[in-house]
PDB file of C-alpha atoms and ligand atoms in Angstrom:
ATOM      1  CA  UNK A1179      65.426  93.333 104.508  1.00  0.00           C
ATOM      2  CA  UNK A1180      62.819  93.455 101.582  1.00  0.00           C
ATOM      3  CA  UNK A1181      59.715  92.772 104.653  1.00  0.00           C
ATOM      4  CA  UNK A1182      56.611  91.743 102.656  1.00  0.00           C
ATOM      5  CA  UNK A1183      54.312  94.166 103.714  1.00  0.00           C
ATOM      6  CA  UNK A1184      50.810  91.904 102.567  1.00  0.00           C
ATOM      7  CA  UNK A1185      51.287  89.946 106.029  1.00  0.00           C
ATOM      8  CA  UNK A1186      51.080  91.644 109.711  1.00  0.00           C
ATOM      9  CA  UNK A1187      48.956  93.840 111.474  1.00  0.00           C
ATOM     10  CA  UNK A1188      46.692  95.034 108.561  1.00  0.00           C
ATOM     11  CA  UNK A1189      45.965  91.867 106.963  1.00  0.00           C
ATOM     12  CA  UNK A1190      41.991  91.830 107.326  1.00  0.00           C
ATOM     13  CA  UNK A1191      42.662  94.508 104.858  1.00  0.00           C
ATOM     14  CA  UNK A1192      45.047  93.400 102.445  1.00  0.00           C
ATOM     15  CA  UNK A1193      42.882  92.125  99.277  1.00  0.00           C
ATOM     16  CA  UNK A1194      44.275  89.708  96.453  1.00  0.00           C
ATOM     17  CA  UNK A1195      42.835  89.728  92.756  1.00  0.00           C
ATOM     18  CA  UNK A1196      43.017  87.113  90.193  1.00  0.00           C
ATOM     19  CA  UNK A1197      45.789  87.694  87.316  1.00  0.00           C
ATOM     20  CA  UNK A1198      43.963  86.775  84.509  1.00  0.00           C
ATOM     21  CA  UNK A1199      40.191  88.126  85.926  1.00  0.00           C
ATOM     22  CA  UNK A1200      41.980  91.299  87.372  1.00  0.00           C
ATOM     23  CA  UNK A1201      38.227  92.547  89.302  1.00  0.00           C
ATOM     24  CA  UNK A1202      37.502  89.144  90.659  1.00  0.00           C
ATOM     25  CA  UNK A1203      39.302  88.255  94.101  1.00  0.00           C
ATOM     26  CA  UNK A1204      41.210  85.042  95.051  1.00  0.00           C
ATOM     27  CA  UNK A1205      39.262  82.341  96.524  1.00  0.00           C
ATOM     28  CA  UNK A1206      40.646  79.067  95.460  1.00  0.00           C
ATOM     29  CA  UNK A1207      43.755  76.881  95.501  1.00  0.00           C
ATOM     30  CA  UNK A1208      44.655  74.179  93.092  1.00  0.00           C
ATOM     31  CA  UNK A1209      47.085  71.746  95.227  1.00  0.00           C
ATOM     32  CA  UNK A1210      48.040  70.107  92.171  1.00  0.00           C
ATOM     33  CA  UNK A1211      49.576  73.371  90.540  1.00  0.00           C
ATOM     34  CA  UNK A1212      50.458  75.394  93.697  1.00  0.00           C
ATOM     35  CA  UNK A1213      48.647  78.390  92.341  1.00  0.00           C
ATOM     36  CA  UNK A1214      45.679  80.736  93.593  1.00  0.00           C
ATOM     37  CA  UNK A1215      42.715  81.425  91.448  1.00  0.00           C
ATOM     38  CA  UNK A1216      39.177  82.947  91.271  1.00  0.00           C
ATOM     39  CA  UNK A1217      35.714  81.995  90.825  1.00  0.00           C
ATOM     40  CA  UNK A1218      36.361  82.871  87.684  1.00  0.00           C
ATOM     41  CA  UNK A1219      38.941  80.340  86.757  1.00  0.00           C
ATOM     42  CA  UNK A1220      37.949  77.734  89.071  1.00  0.00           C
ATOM     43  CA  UNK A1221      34.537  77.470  87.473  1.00  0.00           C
ATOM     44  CA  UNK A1222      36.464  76.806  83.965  1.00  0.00           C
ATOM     45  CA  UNK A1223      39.455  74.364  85.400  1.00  0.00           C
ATOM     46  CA  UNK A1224      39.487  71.146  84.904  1.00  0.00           C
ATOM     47  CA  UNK A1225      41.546  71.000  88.345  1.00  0.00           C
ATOM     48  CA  UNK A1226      40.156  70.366  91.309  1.00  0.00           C
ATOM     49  CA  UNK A1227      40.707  73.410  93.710  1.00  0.00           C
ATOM     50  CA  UNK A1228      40.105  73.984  97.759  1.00  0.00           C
ATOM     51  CA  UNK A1229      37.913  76.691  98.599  1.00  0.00           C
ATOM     52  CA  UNK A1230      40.395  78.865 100.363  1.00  0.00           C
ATOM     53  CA  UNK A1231      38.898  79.664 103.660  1.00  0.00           C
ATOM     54  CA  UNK A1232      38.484  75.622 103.705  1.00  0.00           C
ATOM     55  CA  UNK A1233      42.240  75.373 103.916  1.00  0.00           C
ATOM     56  CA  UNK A1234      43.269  78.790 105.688  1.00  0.00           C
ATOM     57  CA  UNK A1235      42.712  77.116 109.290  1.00  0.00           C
ATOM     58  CA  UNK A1236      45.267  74.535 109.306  1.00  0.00           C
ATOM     59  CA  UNK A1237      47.288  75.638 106.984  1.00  0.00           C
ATOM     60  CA  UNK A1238      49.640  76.942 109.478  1.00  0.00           C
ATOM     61  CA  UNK A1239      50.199  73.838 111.154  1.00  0.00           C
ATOM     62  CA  UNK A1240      51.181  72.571 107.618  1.00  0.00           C
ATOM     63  CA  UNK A1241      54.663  70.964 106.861  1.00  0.00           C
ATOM     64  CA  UNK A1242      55.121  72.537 103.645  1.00  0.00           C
ATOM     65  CA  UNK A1243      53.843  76.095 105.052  1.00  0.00           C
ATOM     66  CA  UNK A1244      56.673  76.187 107.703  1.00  0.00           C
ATOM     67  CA  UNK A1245      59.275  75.035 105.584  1.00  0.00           C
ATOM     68  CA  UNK A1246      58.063  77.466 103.452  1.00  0.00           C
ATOM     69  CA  UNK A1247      58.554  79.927 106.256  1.00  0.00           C
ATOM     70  CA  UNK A1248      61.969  78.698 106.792  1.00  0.00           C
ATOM     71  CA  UNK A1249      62.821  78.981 103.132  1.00  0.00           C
ATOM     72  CA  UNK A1250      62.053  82.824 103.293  1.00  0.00           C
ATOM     73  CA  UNK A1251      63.954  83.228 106.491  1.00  0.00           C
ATOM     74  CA  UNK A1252      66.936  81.629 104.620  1.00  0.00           C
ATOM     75  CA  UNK A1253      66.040  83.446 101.829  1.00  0.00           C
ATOM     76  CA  UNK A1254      66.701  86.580 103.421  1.00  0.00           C
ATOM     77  CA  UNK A1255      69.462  85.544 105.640  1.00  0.00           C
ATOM     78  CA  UNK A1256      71.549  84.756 102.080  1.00  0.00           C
ATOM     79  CA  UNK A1257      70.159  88.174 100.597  1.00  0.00           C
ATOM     80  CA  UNK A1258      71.909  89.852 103.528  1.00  0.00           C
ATOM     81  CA  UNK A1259      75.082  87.653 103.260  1.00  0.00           C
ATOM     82  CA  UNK A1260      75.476  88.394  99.741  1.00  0.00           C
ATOM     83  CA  UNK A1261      74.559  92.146  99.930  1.00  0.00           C
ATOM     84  CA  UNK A1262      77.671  92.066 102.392  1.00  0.00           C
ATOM     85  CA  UNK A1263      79.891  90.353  99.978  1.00  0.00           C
ATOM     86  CA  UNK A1264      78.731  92.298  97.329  1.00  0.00           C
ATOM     87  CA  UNK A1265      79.189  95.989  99.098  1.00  0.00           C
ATOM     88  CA  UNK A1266      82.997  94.495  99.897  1.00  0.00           C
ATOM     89  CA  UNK A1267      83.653  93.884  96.504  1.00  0.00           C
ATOM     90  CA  UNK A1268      81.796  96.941  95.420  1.00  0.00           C
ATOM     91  CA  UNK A1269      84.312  98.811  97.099  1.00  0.00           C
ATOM     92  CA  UNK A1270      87.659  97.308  96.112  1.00  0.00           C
ATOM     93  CA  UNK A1271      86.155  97.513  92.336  1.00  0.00           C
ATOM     94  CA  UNK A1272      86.087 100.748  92.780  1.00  0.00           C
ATOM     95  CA  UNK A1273      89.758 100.776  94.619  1.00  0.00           C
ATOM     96  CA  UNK A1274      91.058  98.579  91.826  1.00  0.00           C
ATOM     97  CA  UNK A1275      89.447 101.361  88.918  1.00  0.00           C
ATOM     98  CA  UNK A1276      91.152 103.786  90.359  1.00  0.00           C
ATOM     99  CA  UNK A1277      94.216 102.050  90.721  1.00  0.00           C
ATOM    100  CA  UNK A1278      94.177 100.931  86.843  1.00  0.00           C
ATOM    101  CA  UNK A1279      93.370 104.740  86.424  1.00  0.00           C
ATOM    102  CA  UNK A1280      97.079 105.516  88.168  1.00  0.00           C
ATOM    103  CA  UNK A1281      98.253 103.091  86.238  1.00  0.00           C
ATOM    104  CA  UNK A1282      97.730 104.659  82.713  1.00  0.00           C
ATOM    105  CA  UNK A1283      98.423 108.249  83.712  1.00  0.00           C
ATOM    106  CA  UNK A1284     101.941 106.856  84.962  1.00  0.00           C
ATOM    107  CA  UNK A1285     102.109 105.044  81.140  1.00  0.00           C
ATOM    108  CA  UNK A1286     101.210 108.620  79.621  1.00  0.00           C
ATOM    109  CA  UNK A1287     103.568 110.400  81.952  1.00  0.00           C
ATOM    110  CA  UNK A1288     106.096 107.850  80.955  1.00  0.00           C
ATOM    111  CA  UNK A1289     105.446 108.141  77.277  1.00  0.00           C
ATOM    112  CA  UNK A1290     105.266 111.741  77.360  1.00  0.00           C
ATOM    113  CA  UNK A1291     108.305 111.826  79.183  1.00  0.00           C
ATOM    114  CA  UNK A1292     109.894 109.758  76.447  1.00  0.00           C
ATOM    115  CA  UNK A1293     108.634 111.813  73.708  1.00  0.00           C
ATOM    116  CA  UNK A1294     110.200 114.874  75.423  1.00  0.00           C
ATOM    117  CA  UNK A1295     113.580 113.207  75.547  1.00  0.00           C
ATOM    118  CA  UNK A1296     113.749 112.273  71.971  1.00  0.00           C
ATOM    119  CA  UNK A1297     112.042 115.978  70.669  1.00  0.00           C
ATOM    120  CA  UNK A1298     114.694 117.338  72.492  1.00  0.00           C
ATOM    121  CA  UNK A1299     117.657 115.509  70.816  1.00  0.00           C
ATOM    122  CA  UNK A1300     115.541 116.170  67.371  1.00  0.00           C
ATOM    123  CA  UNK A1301     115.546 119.556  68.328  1.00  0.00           C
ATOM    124  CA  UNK A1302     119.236 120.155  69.458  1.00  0.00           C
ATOM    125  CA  UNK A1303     120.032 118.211  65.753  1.00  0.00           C
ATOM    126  CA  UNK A1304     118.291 120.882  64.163  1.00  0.00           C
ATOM    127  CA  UNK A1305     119.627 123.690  65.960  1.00  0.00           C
ATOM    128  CA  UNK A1306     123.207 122.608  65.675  1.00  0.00           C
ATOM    129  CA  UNK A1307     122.441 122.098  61.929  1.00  0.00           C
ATOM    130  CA  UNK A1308     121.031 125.603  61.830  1.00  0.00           C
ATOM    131  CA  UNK A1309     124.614 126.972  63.468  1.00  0.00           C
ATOM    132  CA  UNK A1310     126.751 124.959  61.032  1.00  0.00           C
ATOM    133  CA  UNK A1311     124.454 126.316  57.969  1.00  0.00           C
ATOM    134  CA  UNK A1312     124.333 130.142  59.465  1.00  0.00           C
ATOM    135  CA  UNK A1313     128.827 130.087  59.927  1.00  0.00           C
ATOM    136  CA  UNK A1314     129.290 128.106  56.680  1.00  0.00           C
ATOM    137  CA  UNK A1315     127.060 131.136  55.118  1.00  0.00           C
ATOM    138  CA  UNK A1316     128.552 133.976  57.296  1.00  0.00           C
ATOM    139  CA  UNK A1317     132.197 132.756  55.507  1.00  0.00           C
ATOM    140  CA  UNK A1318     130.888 132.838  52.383  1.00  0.00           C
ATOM    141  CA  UNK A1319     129.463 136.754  53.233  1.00  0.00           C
ATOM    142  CA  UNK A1320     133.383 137.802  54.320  1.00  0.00           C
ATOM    143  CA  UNK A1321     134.341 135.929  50.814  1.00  0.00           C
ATOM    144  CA  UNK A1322     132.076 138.173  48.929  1.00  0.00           C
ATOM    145  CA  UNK A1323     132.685 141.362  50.908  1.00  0.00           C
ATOM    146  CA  UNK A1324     136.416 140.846  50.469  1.00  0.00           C
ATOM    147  CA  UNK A1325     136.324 139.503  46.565  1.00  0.00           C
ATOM    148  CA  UNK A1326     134.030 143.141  46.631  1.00  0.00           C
ATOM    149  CA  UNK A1327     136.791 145.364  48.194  1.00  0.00           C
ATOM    150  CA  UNK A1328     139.732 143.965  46.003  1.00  0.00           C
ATOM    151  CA  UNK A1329     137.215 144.494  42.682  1.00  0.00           C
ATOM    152  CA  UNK A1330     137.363 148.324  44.532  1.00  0.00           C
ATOM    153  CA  UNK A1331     140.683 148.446  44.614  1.00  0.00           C
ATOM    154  CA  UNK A1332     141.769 147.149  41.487  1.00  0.00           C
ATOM    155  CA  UNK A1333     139.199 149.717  39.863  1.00  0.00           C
ATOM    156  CA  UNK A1334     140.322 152.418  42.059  1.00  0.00           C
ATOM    157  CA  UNK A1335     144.133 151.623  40.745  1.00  0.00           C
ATOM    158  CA  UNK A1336     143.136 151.369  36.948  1.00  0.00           C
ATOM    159  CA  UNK A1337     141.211 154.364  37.512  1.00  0.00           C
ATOM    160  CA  UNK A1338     143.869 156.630  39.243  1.00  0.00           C
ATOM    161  CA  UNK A1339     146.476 155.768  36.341  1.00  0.00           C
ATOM    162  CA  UNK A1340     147.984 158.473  34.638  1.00  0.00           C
ATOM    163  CA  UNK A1341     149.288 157.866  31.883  1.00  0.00           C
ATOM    164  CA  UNK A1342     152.824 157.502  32.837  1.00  0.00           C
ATOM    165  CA  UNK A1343     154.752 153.704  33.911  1.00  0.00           C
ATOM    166  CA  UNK A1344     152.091 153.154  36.724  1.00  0.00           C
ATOM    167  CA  UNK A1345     149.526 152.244  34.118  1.00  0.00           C
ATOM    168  CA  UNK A1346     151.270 149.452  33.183  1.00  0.00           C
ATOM    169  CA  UNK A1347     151.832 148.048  36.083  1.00  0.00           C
ATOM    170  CA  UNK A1348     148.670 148.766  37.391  1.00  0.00           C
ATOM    171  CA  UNK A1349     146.870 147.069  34.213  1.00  0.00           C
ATOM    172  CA  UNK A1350     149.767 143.690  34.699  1.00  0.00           C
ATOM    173  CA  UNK A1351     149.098 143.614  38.471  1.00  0.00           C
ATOM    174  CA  UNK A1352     145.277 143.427  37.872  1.00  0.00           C
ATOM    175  CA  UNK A1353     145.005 140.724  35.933  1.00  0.00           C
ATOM    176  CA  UNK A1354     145.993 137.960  37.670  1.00  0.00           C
ATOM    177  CA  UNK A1355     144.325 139.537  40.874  1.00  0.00           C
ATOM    178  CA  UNK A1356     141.225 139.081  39.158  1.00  0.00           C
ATOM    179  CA  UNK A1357     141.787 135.820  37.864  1.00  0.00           C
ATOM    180  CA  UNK A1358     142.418 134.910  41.628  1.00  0.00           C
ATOM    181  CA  UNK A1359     139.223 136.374  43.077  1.00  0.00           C
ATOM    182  CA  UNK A1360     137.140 134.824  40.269  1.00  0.00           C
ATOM    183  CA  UNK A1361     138.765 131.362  41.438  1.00  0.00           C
ATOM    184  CA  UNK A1362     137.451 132.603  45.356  1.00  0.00           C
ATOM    185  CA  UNK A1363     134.370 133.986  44.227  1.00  0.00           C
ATOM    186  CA  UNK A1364     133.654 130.204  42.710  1.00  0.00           C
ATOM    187  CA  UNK A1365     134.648 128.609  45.566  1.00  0.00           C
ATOM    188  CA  UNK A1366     132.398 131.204  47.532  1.00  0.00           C
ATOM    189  CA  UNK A1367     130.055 129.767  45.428  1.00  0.00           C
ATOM    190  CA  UNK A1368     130.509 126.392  46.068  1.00  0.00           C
ATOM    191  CA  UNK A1369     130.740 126.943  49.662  1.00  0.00           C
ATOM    192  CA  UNK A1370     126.679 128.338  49.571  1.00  0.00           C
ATOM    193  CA  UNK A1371     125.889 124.721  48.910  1.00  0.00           C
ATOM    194  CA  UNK A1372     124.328 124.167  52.356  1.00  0.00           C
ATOM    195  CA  UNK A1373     123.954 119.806  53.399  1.00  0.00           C
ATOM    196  CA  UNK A1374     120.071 119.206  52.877  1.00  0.00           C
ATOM    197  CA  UNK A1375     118.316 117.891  55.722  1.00  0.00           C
ATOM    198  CA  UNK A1376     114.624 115.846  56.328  1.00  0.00           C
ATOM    199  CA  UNK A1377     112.868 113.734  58.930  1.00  0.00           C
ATOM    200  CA  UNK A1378     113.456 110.392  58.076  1.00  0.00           C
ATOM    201  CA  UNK A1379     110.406 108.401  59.282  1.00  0.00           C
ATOM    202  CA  UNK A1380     110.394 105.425  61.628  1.00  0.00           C
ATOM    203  CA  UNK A1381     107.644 102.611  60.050  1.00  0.00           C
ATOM    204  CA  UNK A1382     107.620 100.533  63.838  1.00  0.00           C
ATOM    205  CA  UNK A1383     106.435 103.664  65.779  1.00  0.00           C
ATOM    206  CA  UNK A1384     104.594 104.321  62.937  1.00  0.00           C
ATOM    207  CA  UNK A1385     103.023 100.959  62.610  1.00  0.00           C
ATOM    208  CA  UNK A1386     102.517 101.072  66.441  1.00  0.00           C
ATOM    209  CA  UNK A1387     100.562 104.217  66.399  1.00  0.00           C
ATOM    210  CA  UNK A1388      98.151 102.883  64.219  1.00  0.00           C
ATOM    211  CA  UNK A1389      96.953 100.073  66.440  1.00  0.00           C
ATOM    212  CA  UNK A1390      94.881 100.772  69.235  1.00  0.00           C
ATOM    213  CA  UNK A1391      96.610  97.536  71.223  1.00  0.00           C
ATOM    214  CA  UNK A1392     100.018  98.270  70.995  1.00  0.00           C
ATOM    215  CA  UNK A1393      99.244 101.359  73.337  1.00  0.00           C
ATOM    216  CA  UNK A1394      97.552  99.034  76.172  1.00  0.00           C
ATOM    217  CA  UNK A1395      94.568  97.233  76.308  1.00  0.00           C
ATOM    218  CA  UNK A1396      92.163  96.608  79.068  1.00  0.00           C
ATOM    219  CA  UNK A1397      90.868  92.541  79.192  1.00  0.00           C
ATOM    220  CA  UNK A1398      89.081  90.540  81.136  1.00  0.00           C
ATOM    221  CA  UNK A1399      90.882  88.403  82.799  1.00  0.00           C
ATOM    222  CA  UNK A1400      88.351  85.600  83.996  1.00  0.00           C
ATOM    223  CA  UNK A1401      86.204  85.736  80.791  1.00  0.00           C
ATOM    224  CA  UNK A1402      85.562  81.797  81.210  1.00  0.00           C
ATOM    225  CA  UNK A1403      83.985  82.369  84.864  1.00  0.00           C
ATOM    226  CA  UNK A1404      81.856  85.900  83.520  1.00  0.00           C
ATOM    227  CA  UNK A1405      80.493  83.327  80.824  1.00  0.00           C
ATOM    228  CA  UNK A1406      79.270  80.756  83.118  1.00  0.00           C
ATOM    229  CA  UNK A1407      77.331  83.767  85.076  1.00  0.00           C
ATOM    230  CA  UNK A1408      75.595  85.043  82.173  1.00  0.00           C
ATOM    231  CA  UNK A1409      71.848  84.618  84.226  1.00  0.00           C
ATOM    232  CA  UNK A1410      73.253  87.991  85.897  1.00  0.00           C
ATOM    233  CA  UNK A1411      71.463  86.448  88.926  1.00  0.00           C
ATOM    234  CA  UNK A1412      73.036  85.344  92.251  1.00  0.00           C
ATOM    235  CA  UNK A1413      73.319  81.102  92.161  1.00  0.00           C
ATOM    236  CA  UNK A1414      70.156  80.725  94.876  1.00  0.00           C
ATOM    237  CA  UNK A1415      70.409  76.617  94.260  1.00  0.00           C
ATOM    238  CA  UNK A1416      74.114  77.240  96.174  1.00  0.00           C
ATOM    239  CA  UNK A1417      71.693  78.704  99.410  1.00  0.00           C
ATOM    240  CA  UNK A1418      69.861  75.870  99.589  1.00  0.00           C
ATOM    241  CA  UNK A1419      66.377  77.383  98.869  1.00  0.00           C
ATOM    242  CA  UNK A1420      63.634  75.580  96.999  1.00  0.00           C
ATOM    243  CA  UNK A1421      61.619  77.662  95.140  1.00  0.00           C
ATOM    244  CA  UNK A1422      58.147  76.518  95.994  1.00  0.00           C
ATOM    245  CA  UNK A1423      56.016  78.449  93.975  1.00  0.00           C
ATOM    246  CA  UNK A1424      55.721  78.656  90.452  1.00  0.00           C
ATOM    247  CA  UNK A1425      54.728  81.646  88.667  1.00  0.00           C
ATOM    248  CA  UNK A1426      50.899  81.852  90.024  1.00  0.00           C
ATOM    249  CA  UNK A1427      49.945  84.421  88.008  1.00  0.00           C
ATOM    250  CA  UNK A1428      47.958  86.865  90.824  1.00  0.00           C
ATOM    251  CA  UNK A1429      48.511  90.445  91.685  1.00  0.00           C
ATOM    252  CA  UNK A1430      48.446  91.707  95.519  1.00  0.00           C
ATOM    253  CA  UNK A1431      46.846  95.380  96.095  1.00  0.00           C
ATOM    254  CA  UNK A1432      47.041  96.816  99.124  1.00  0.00           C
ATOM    255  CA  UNK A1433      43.687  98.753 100.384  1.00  0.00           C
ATOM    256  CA  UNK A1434      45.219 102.370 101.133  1.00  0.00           C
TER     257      UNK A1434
HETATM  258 ZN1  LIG B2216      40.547  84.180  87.615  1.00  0.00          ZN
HETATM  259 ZN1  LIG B2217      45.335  73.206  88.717  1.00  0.00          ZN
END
């Protein structure tokens, strides 16, 4: 994995300065604090530090330096193991957002199948409302056109009278003829009166609309576990590593 490139072949090279004196190199180890220093900070520490090349010849015969070793080699080993794990679940995360995804385009196909449905029965009320109005009307029309045609005739028969009996009975026949088409032509009238429709409005779908949850919502489900993560970091305690150095406060540059 991550191979730390300040060890190997071009180590005679490889040149460490001091954090906190950033032009003066390393020389000197405090074994009371684990950390590397310089002249620099030796010189005003009240520790007492090892010269470094002092220590460098056995320190790889050194307890703590091989279980040190070990540590990284375990290190890495549980780096890998988890970078496996991770990748797996990596992938079915992505398997599972796409299957959620599904999921809620089947819900809107569903609801928008539903909406369909009941547009459509709206729709068919309205038309067969519409037909009902437009034939009720249309009867009323005839009642007018034939109240008009008898109004015709009666004034066609006054009109061709001439003066002898047919007068008469033209002006007695006309009378109640007209009394009986103003009786239809009120009716007529009252038949115009057309049944008033309007949506009526339904307050749960209404209601439901308005909040976001009733829809669906999208939880977590282990909130209690994603709390007790909240470091963000992988638990390195569980791999059995002992993190030997403390922060040591030096920066490694690598001669080109
Ligand atoms: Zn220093
Ligand atoms: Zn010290």
């Amino acid at each position: 994995m991550v191979a730390d490139s300040t060890q190997g072949e071009n180590q005679e090279n490889t040149v460490y300065y001091c954090g906190v004196h950033p032009t003066e190199l390393i020389k000197y180890y405090c074994p009371n604090h684990d950390t590397l220093h310089c002249g620099d900070c030796a010189a005003s520490s009240s520790c007492i530090m090892n010269k470094l090349c002092s220590i460098s010849r056995e320190i790889r015969n050194n307890a703590e330096f091989k279980e040190l070793q070990s540590n990284i080699a375990q290190l890495m080993k549980s780096a890998d193991a988890l970078e496996s794990k991770v990748n797996t679940i990596k992938e079915s995360a992505v398997k599972q957002g796409s299957r959620h995804l599904d999921q809620v385009e089947r819900l809107e196909q569903g609801l928008i199948e539903k909406i369909k449905a009941h547009s459509a029965s709206l729709k068919d009320a309205i038309n067969i409302a519409t037909s009902e109005a437009k034939y009720q009307l249309d009867i009323v029309i005839d009642m007018c056109t034939d109240i008009k045609s008898s109004g015709e005739q009666l004034s066609n028969d006054l009109n061709d009278c001439n003066g002898n009996d047919s007068e008469v009975i033209a002006f007695v026949k006309a009378k109640p003829v007209l009394q009986s088409k103003t009786d239809e032509l009120n009716a007529a009238g009252k038949r115009a009166n057309l049944k008033q429709y309007r949506f009526k409005k339904c307050v749960d779908l209404d209601t439901m609309l308005q909040t976001t949850k009733s829809f669906r919502s999208y939880e977590v489900e282990n909130e209690e576990m994603q709390s007790s993560q909240s470091t963000g970091r992988p638990d390195i305690q569980s791999t059995n590593i002992h993190q030997h150095t403390e922060a040591t406060g030096y920066y490694i540059y690598m001669s080109p």
